[in-house]
Amino acid sequence: MTLERTFVAIKPDGVQRGLIAEILGRFETKGFKLVGLKQLTPSKELAEKHYGVHKDRPFFSGLVDFITSGPVIAMVWEGDGVIASARKLIGATKPLEAEPGTIRGDLAVNIGRNVIHGSDGSDTADFEINLWFQENELVDWTPSDQEWRVE
Ligand code: DAT
Ligand code: MG
């Protein structure tokens, strides 16, 4: 068992479209543990750091403008294999290529409005959790069904 944490964010389109409960619920009903949750409109500085790996891509400035355009729901989810599993729940970057049953496959059509972000590996998960959250904003707790959540 590898207990992991990953960073997930509902982007401004997900918030504006009233999809917070729908999206958050996919992770909760899957059985992962919510250890961090807040709403904020990201600063340009935060957005540029978060998407720094894409800074030379043609879509970078539009991406930063979009992600800073309104409130985002920032979350940290914990669980066995949660980093890869969250990416599966989220689906492919291009929503038209994302499988039905995934969040993007069910809820989005446009790559620039694909409703959700999730860390793509353990290094990015650590980087993004530390970028978006202070240590004292993360809550350690033991779900009453903890023993059912692990192999
Ligand atoms: P993901 O969000 O699946 O990790 P990514 O890291 O490749 O995808 O890109 C980050 C975000 O940038 C993505 O969710 C949407 C946007 N994006 C990626 N490629 C794009 C493109 N070709 N045109 C417009 N936006 C794009
Ligand atoms: Mg990415």
Coordinates of N, CA and C and ligand atoms in Angstrom, one line a residue:
M1 N 0.8 -1.2 0.0 CA 0.0 0.0 0.0 C 0.9 1.2 0.0
T2 N 0.6 2.2 -0.9 CA 1.3 3.4 -0.9 C 0.4 4.6 -0.7
L3 N 0.4 5.1 0.5 CA -0.5 6.2 0.9 C 0.0 7.4 0.2
E4 N -0.8 8.0 -0.6 CA -0.4 9.2 -1.3 C -1.3 10.4 -1.1
R5 N -0.9 11.6 -1.5 CA -1.7 12.7 -1.5 C -1.6 13.4 -2.9
T6 N -2.7 13.9 -3.4 CA -2.6 14.6 -4.7 C -3.4 15.9 -4.6
F7 N -3.0 16.8 -5.5 CA -3.7 18.1 -5.6 C -4.7 18.1 -6.7
V8 N -6.0 18.5 -6.4 CA -7.0 18.5 -7.4 C -7.7 19.9 -7.3
A9 N -8.0 20.5 -8.5 CA -8.7 21.8 -8.4 C -9.9 21.8 -9.4
I10 N -11.0 22.2 -8.9 CA -12.1 22.5 -9.8 C -11.9 23.9 -10.4
K11 N -11.8 24.0 -11.7 CA -11.4 25.2 -12.4 C -12.6 26.1 -12.4
P12 N -12.4 27.4 -12.8 CA -13.5 28.4 -12.8 C -14.7 28.0 -13.6
D13 N -14.6 27.2 -14.7 CA -15.7 26.8 -15.4 C -16.6 25.8 -14.6
G14 N -15.9 24.9 -13.9 CA -16.6 23.9 -13.1 C -17.4 24.6 -12.0
V15 N -16.8 25.7 -11.4 CA -17.5 26.4 -10.3 C -18.7 27.2 -11.0
Q16 N -18.4 27.9 -12.0 CA -19.5 28.7 -12.7 C -20.6 27.9 -13.2
R17 N -20.4 26.7 -13.6 CA -21.4 25.8 -14.1 C -22.2 25.0 -13.0
G18 N -21.8 25.3 -11.8 CA -22.5 24.6 -10.7 C -22.2 23.1 -10.5
L19 N -20.9 22.8 -10.9 CA -20.5 21.4 -10.9 C -19.7 21.0 -9.7
I20 N -19.6 21.8 -8.6 CA -18.7 21.5 -7.5 C -19.1 20.2 -6.8
A21 N -20.3 20.1 -6.5 CA -20.8 18.9 -5.8 C -20.6 17.6 -6.6
E22 N -20.9 17.7 -7.9 CA -20.8 16.6 -8.8 C -19.3 16.1 -8.9
I23 N -18.4 17.1 -9.1 CA -17.0 16.7 -9.2 C -16.4 16.3 -7.9
L24 N -16.6 17.0 -6.9 CA -16.1 16.6 -5.6 C -16.6 15.2 -5.2
G25 N -17.9 15.0 -5.5 CA -18.5 13.7 -5.2 C -17.9 12.5 -5.8
R26 N -17.3 12.7 -7.0 CA -16.6 11.6 -7.7 C -15.5 11.0 -6.8
F27 N -14.7 11.9 -6.2 CA -13.6 11.5 -5.4 C -14.1 10.9 -4.0
E28 N -15.1 11.6 -3.5 CA -15.7 11.1 -2.2 C -16.3 9.8 -2.3
T29 N -17.1 9.6 -3.3 CA -17.8 8.3 -3.5 C -16.8 7.2 -3.9
K30 N -15.7 7.5 -4.6 CA -14.7 6.6 -4.9 C -14.1 5.9 -3.7
G31 N -14.0 6.8 -2.6 CA -13.4 6.3 -1.4 C -12.2 7.0 -0.9
F32 N -11.8 8.1 -1.6 CA -10.6 8.8 -1.2 C -11.0 9.7 0.0
K33 N -9.9 10.2 0.7 CA -10.1 11.0 1.9 C -9.7 12.4 1.6
L34 N -10.7 13.3 1.9 CA -10.4 14.7 1.7 C -9.6 15.3 2.9
V35 N -8.4 15.8 2.6 CA -7.6 16.4 3.7 C -7.4 17.9 3.5
G36 N -7.8 18.5 2.4 CA -7.7 19.9 2.3 C -8.7 20.4 1.3
L37 N -9.3 21.6 1.6 CA -10.4 22.1 0.8 C -10.5 23.6 1.0
K38 N -10.5 24.4 -0.1 CA -10.7 25.8 0.1 C -11.1 26.4 -1.3
Q39 N -11.8 27.5 -1.2 CA -12.2 28.3 -2.4 C -11.3 29.5 -2.5
L40 N -10.8 29.8 -3.7 CA -10.0 31.1 -3.8 C -10.0 31.4 -5.3
T41 N -9.8 32.7 -5.6 CA -9.5 33.1 -6.9 C -8.0 33.3 -7.0
P42 N -7.3 32.4 -7.8 CA -5.9 32.4 -7.8 C -5.3 33.7 -8.3
S43 N -4.2 34.1 -7.7 CA -3.4 35.3 -8.3 C -2.7 34.8 -9.5
K44 N -2.3 35.9 -10.3 CA -1.5 35.6 -11.5 C -0.2 34.9 -11.2
E45 N 0.4 35.3 -10.1 CA 1.6 34.7 -9.7 C 1.5 33.2 -9.3
L46 N 0.4 32.9 -8.6 CA 0.1 31.5 -8.3 C -0.2 30.7 -9.5
A47 N -1.0 31.2 -10.4 CA -1.3 30.5 -11.7 C -0.1 30.3 -12.5
E48 N 0.8 31.3 -12.6 CA 2.0 31.1 -13.5 C 2.9 30.1 -12.9
K49 N 3.0 30.0 -11.5 CA 3.8 29.0 -10.9 C 3.2 27.6 -11.2
H50 N 1.9 27.5 -10.9 CA 1.2 26.2 -11.1 C 1.4 25.7 -12.5
Y51 N 1.3 26.5 -13.5 CA 1.4 26.1 -14.9 C 2.7 26.4 -15.5
G52 N 3.8 26.6 -14.6 CA 5.1 27.0 -15.1 C 5.7 26.0 -16.2
V53 N 5.3 24.8 -16.1 CA 5.9 23.8 -17.0 C 5.4 24.1 -18.5
H54 N 4.3 24.8 -18.6 CA 3.7 25.2 -19.9 C 4.0 26.6 -20.3
K55 N 5.0 27.2 -19.7 CA 5.2 28.7 -19.9 C 5.5 29.0 -21.4
D56 N 6.1 28.1 -22.1 CA 6.5 28.4 -23.5 C 5.4 28.0 -24.5
R57 N 4.3 27.4 -24.0 CA 3.3 26.9 -24.9 C 2.4 28.1 -25.4
P58 N 1.9 28.0 -26.6 CA 1.1 29.2 -27.1 C -0.2 29.4 -26.3
F59 N -0.7 28.4 -25.6 CA -1.9 28.6 -24.8 C -1.7 29.1 -23.4
F60 N -0.4 29.4 -23.0 CA -0.1 29.7 -21.6 C -0.8 30.9 -21.1
S61 N -0.8 32.0 -21.9 CA -1.4 33.2 -21.3 C -2.9 33.1 -21.2
G62 N -3.5 32.4 -22.2 CA -4.9 32.2 -22.1 C -5.3 31.3 -20.9
L63 N -4.5 30.3 -20.7 CA -4.7 29.4 -19.6 C -4.6 30.1 -18.2
V64 N -3.6 31.0 -18.1 CA -3.4 31.8 -16.9 C -4.6 32.8 -16.7
D65 N -5.0 33.4 -17.8 CA -6.2 34.3 -17.7 C -7.4 33.6 -17.3
F66 N -7.6 32.4 -17.8 CA -8.8 31.6 -17.5 C -8.8 31.2 -16.0
I67 N -7.7 30.6 -15.6 CA -7.6 30.1 -14.2 C -7.7 31.1 -13.1
T68 N -7.4 32.4 -13.5 CA -7.4 33.5 -12.5 C -8.8 34.3 -12.7
S69 N -9.7 33.8 -13.6 CA -10.9 34.6 -13.9 C -12.0 34.5 -12.8
G70 N -11.8 33.6 -11.9 CA -12.9 33.5 -10.9 C -12.5 32.4 -9.9
P71 N -13.4 32.1 -9.0 CA -13.1 31.1 -7.9 C -12.8 29.7 -8.5
V72 N -11.8 29.1 -7.8 CA -11.4 27.7 -8.0 C -11.6 27.0 -6.7
I73 N -11.9 25.7 -6.7 CA -12.0 24.9 -5.5 C -10.7 24.0 -5.5
A74 N -9.9 24.4 -4.5 CA -8.6 23.7 -4.4 C -8.7 22.6 -3.3
M75 N -8.2 21.4 -3.7 CA -8.4 20.2 -2.8 C -7.2 19.4 -2.7
V76 N -7.0 18.7 -1.6 CA -6.0 17.7 -1.5 C -6.7 16.4 -1.1
W77 N -6.5 15.3 -1.8 CA -7.1 14.0 -1.6 C -6.0 13.0 -1.2
E78 N -6.3 12.2 -0.3 CA -5.4 11.2 0.2 C -5.9 9.8 0.0
G79 N -5.0 8.9 -0.3 CA -5.4 7.5 -0.4 C -4.4 6.6 -1.1
D80 N -4.6 5.3 -1.1 CA -3.8 4.4 -1.7 C -3.9 4.6 -3.2
G81 N -2.8 4.9 -3.9 CA -2.7 5.1 -5.3 C -3.6 6.3 -5.8
V82 N -3.8 7.3 -5.0 CA -4.7 8.4 -5.4 C -4.2 9.2 -6.6
I83 N -2.9 9.3 -6.7 CA -2.4 10.2 -7.8 C -2.9 9.7 -9.2
A84 N -2.6 8.4 -9.5 CA -2.9 7.8 -10.8 C -4.4 7.7 -10.9
S85 N -5.1 7.3 -9.8 CA -6.5 7.1 -9.8 C -7.3 8.4 -10.1
A86 N -6.8 9.5 -9.5 CA -7.5 10.8 -9.7 C -7.4 11.1 -11.2
R87 N -6.2 10.8 -11.8 CA -6.1 11.1 -13.3 C -7.0 10.3 -14.1
K88 N -7.3 9.0 -13.6 CA -8.2 8.2 -14.3 C -9.6 8.7 -14.2
L89 N -10.0 9.1 -13.0 CA -11.3 9.7 -12.7 C -11.5 10.9 -13.5
I90 N -10.5 11.7 -13.7 CA -10.5 13.0 -14.4 C -10.7 12.8 -15.9
G91 N -9.9 11.8 -16.5 CA -10.0 11.6 -17.9 C -9.0 12.4 -18.7
A92 N -9.0 12.1 -20.0 CA -8.0 12.7 -20.9 C -8.1 14.3 -21.0
T93 N -7.0 14.9 -21.3 CA -7.0 16.4 -21.3 C -8.0 17.0 -22.3
K94 N -8.1 16.3 -23.5 CA -9.1 16.8 -24.4 C -10.5 16.1 -24.1
P95 N -11.4 16.9 -23.7 CA -12.7 16.3 -23.2 C -13.4 15.4 -24.3
L96 N -13.2 15.7 -25.5 CA -13.9 14.9 -26.6 C -13.2 13.5 -26.7
E97 N -12.0 13.4 -26.2 CA -11.3 12.2 -26.2 C -11.4 11.4 -24.9
A98 N -11.9 12.1 -23.9 CA -12.0 11.5 -22.5 C -13.2 10.5 -22.6
E99 N -13.0 9.4 -21.9 CA -14.0 8.3 -21.9 C -15.2 8.7 -21.1
P100 N -16.4 8.3 -21.6 CA -17.6 8.5 -20.8 C -17.4 7.8 -19.5
G101 N -17.9 8.4 -18.4 CA -17.7 7.9 -17.1 C -16.6 8.7 -16.3
T102 N -15.7 9.3 -17.1 CA -14.7 10.2 -16.5 C -15.3 11.6 -16.3
I103 N -14.7 12.4 -15.5 CA -15.3 13.7 -15.2 C -15.3 14.6 -16.5
R104 N -14.1 14.6 -17.2 CA -14.1 15.4 -18.4 C -14.9 14.8 -19.5
G105 N -15.0 13.4 -19.6 CA -15.8 12.7 -20.5 C -17.3 13.0 -20.4
D106 N -17.7 13.2 -19.1 CA -19.1 13.4 -18.9 C -19.5 14.9 -18.9
L107 N -18.6 15.7 -18.5 CA -19.0 17.1 -18.2 C -18.4 18.2 -19.1
A108 N -17.5 17.9 -20.0 CA -16.9 19.0 -20.8 C -16.7 18.6 -22.3
V109 N -16.5 19.6 -23.1 CA -16.2 19.4 -24.5 C -14.9 20.1 -25.0
N110 N -14.6 21.2 -24.3 CA -13.5 22.1 -24.8 C -12.3 22.0 -24.0
I111 N -11.1 21.8 -24.7 CA -9.8 21.6 -23.9 C -9.5 22.8 -23.0
G112 N -9.9 24.0 -23.5 CA -9.6 25.2 -22.6 C -10.6 25.4 -21.5
R113 N -11.6 24.5 -21.4 CA -12.6 24.6 -20.4 C -12.9 23.1 -19.9
N114 N -11.9 22.5 -19.4 CA -12.0 21.0 -19.1 C -12.2 20.8 -17.6
V115 N -12.7 21.7 -16.9 CA -13.4 21.7 -15.6 C -12.5 21.3 -14.4
I116 N -11.4 20.7 -14.6 CA -10.7 20.1 -13.4 C -9.2 20.0 -13.7
H117 N -8.4 20.1 -12.7 CA -7.0 19.8 -12.7 C -6.7 18.7 -11.7
G118 N -5.7 17.9 -12.1 CA -5.2 16.9 -11.1 C -3.7 16.7 -11.3
S119 N -2.9 16.6 -10.3 CA -1.5 16.4 -10.4 C -1.2 15.1 -11.2
D120 N -0.1 15.2 -12.0 CA 0.2 14.1 -12.9 C 1.3 13.1 -12.4
G121 N 1.8 13.3 -11.2 CA 2.8 12.4 -10.7 C 3.2 12.8 -9.3
S122 N 4.0 12.0 -8.6 CA 4.3 12.3 -7.2 C 5.1 13.6 -7.0
D123 N 6.0 13.9 -7.9 CA 6.7 15.2 -7.8 C 5.8 16.4 -7.9
T124 N 5.0 16.3 -9.0 CA 4.1 17.5 -9.2 C 3.0 17.5 -8.1
A125 N 2.6 16.4 -7.5 CA 1.7 16.4 -6.4 C 2.3 17.1 -5.2
D126 N 3.5 16.8 -4.9 CA 4.2 17.5 -3.7 C 4.3 19.0 -4.0
F127 N 4.8 19.3 -5.2 CA 5.0 20.7 -5.6 C 3.6 21.5 -5.5
E128 N 2.6 20.9 -6.1 CA 1.3 21.6 -6.2 C 0.6 21.7 -4.8
I129 N 0.7 20.7 -4.0 CA 0.1 20.8 -2.6 C 0.8 21.9 -1.8
N130 N 2.2 21.9 -1.9 CA 2.9 23.0 -1.2 C 2.7 24.4 -1.8
L131 N 2.4 24.4 -3.1 CA 2.1 25.7 -3.7 C 0.8 26.3 -3.3
W132 N -0.2 25.5 -3.2 CA -1.6 25.9 -3.0 C -2.0 25.9 -1.5
F133 N -1.4 25.1 -0.7 CA -1.8 24.9 0.7 C -0.6 25.1 1.7
Q134 N -1.0 25.8 2.9 CA -0.1 25.8 4.0 C -0.2 24.5 4.7
E135 N 0.8 24.0 5.4 CA 0.7 22.8 6.2 C -0.4 22.7 7.1
N136 N -0.7 23.9 7.8 CA -1.8 23.9 8.8 C -3.2 24.0 8.2
E137 N -3.3 24.0 6.9 CA -4.6 23.9 6.2 C -5.0 22.5 5.9
L138 N -4.0 21.5 6.1 CA -4.3 20.1 5.8 C -4.7 19.4 7.1
V139 N -5.7 18.6 7.0 CA -6.3 18.0 8.2 C -6.0 16.5 8.2
D140 N -5.3 16.0 9.2 CA -5.1 14.6 9.4 C -6.3 14.0 10.1
W141 N -7.0 13.0 9.6 CA -8.1 12.4 10.3 C -8.2 10.9 9.8
T142 N -8.9 10.2 10.6 CA -9.0 8.7 10.3 C -10.5 8.5 10.1
P143 N -10.9 8.2 8.8 CA -12.3 7.8 8.6 C -12.7 6.6 9.4
S144 N -13.9 6.5 9.8 CA -14.3 5.3 10.6 C -14.3 4.0 9.8
D145 N -14.3 4.1 8.5 CA -14.2 2.9 7.7 C -12.8 2.7 7.1
Q146 N -11.8 3.3 7.7 CA -10.5 3.3 7.2 C -10.0 2.0 6.7
E147 N -10.3 0.9 7.5 CA -9.7 -0.4 7.2 C -10.3 -1.0 5.9
W148 N -11.5 -0.4 5.4 CA -12.1 -0.8 4.1 C -11.5 -0.1 2.9
R149 N -10.7 0.9 3.2 CA -10.2 1.8 2.1 C -8.8 1.3 1.6
V150 N -8.2 0.4 2.3 CA -6.8 0.0 1.9 C -6.8 -1.5 1.6
E151 N -5.9 -1.9 0.8 CA -5.8 -3.4 0.4 C -5.3 -4.2 1.6
Ligands
DAT1 P1 -3.9 18.1 -17.9 O1 -4.7 19.2 -17.3 O2 -4.7 17.0 -18.4 O3 -2.7 17.7 -17.0 P2 -1.8 19.5 -19.4 O4 -1.0 19.6 -18.2 O5 -1.2 19.0 -20.7 O6 -3.2 18.7 -19.2 O7 -2.3 21.0 -19.8 C1 -2.8 21.8 -18.7 C2 -4.0 22.6 -19.2 O8 -3.7 23.4 -20.2 C3 -5.1 21.6 -19.7 O9 -5.9 21.1 -18.7 C4 -5.9 22.6 -20.6 C5 -4.8 23.5 -21.1 N1 -4.3 23.0 -22.4 C6 -3.5 22.0 -22.7 N2 -3.2 21.8 -24.0 C7 -3.9 22.8 -24.6 C8 -4.1 23.2 -25.9 N3 -3.5 22.6 -26.9 N4 -4.9 24.3 -26.2 C9 -5.5 25.0 -25.2 N5 -5.4 24.6 -23.9 C10 -4.6 23.6 -23.6
MG2 MG -1.0 18.7 -16.3

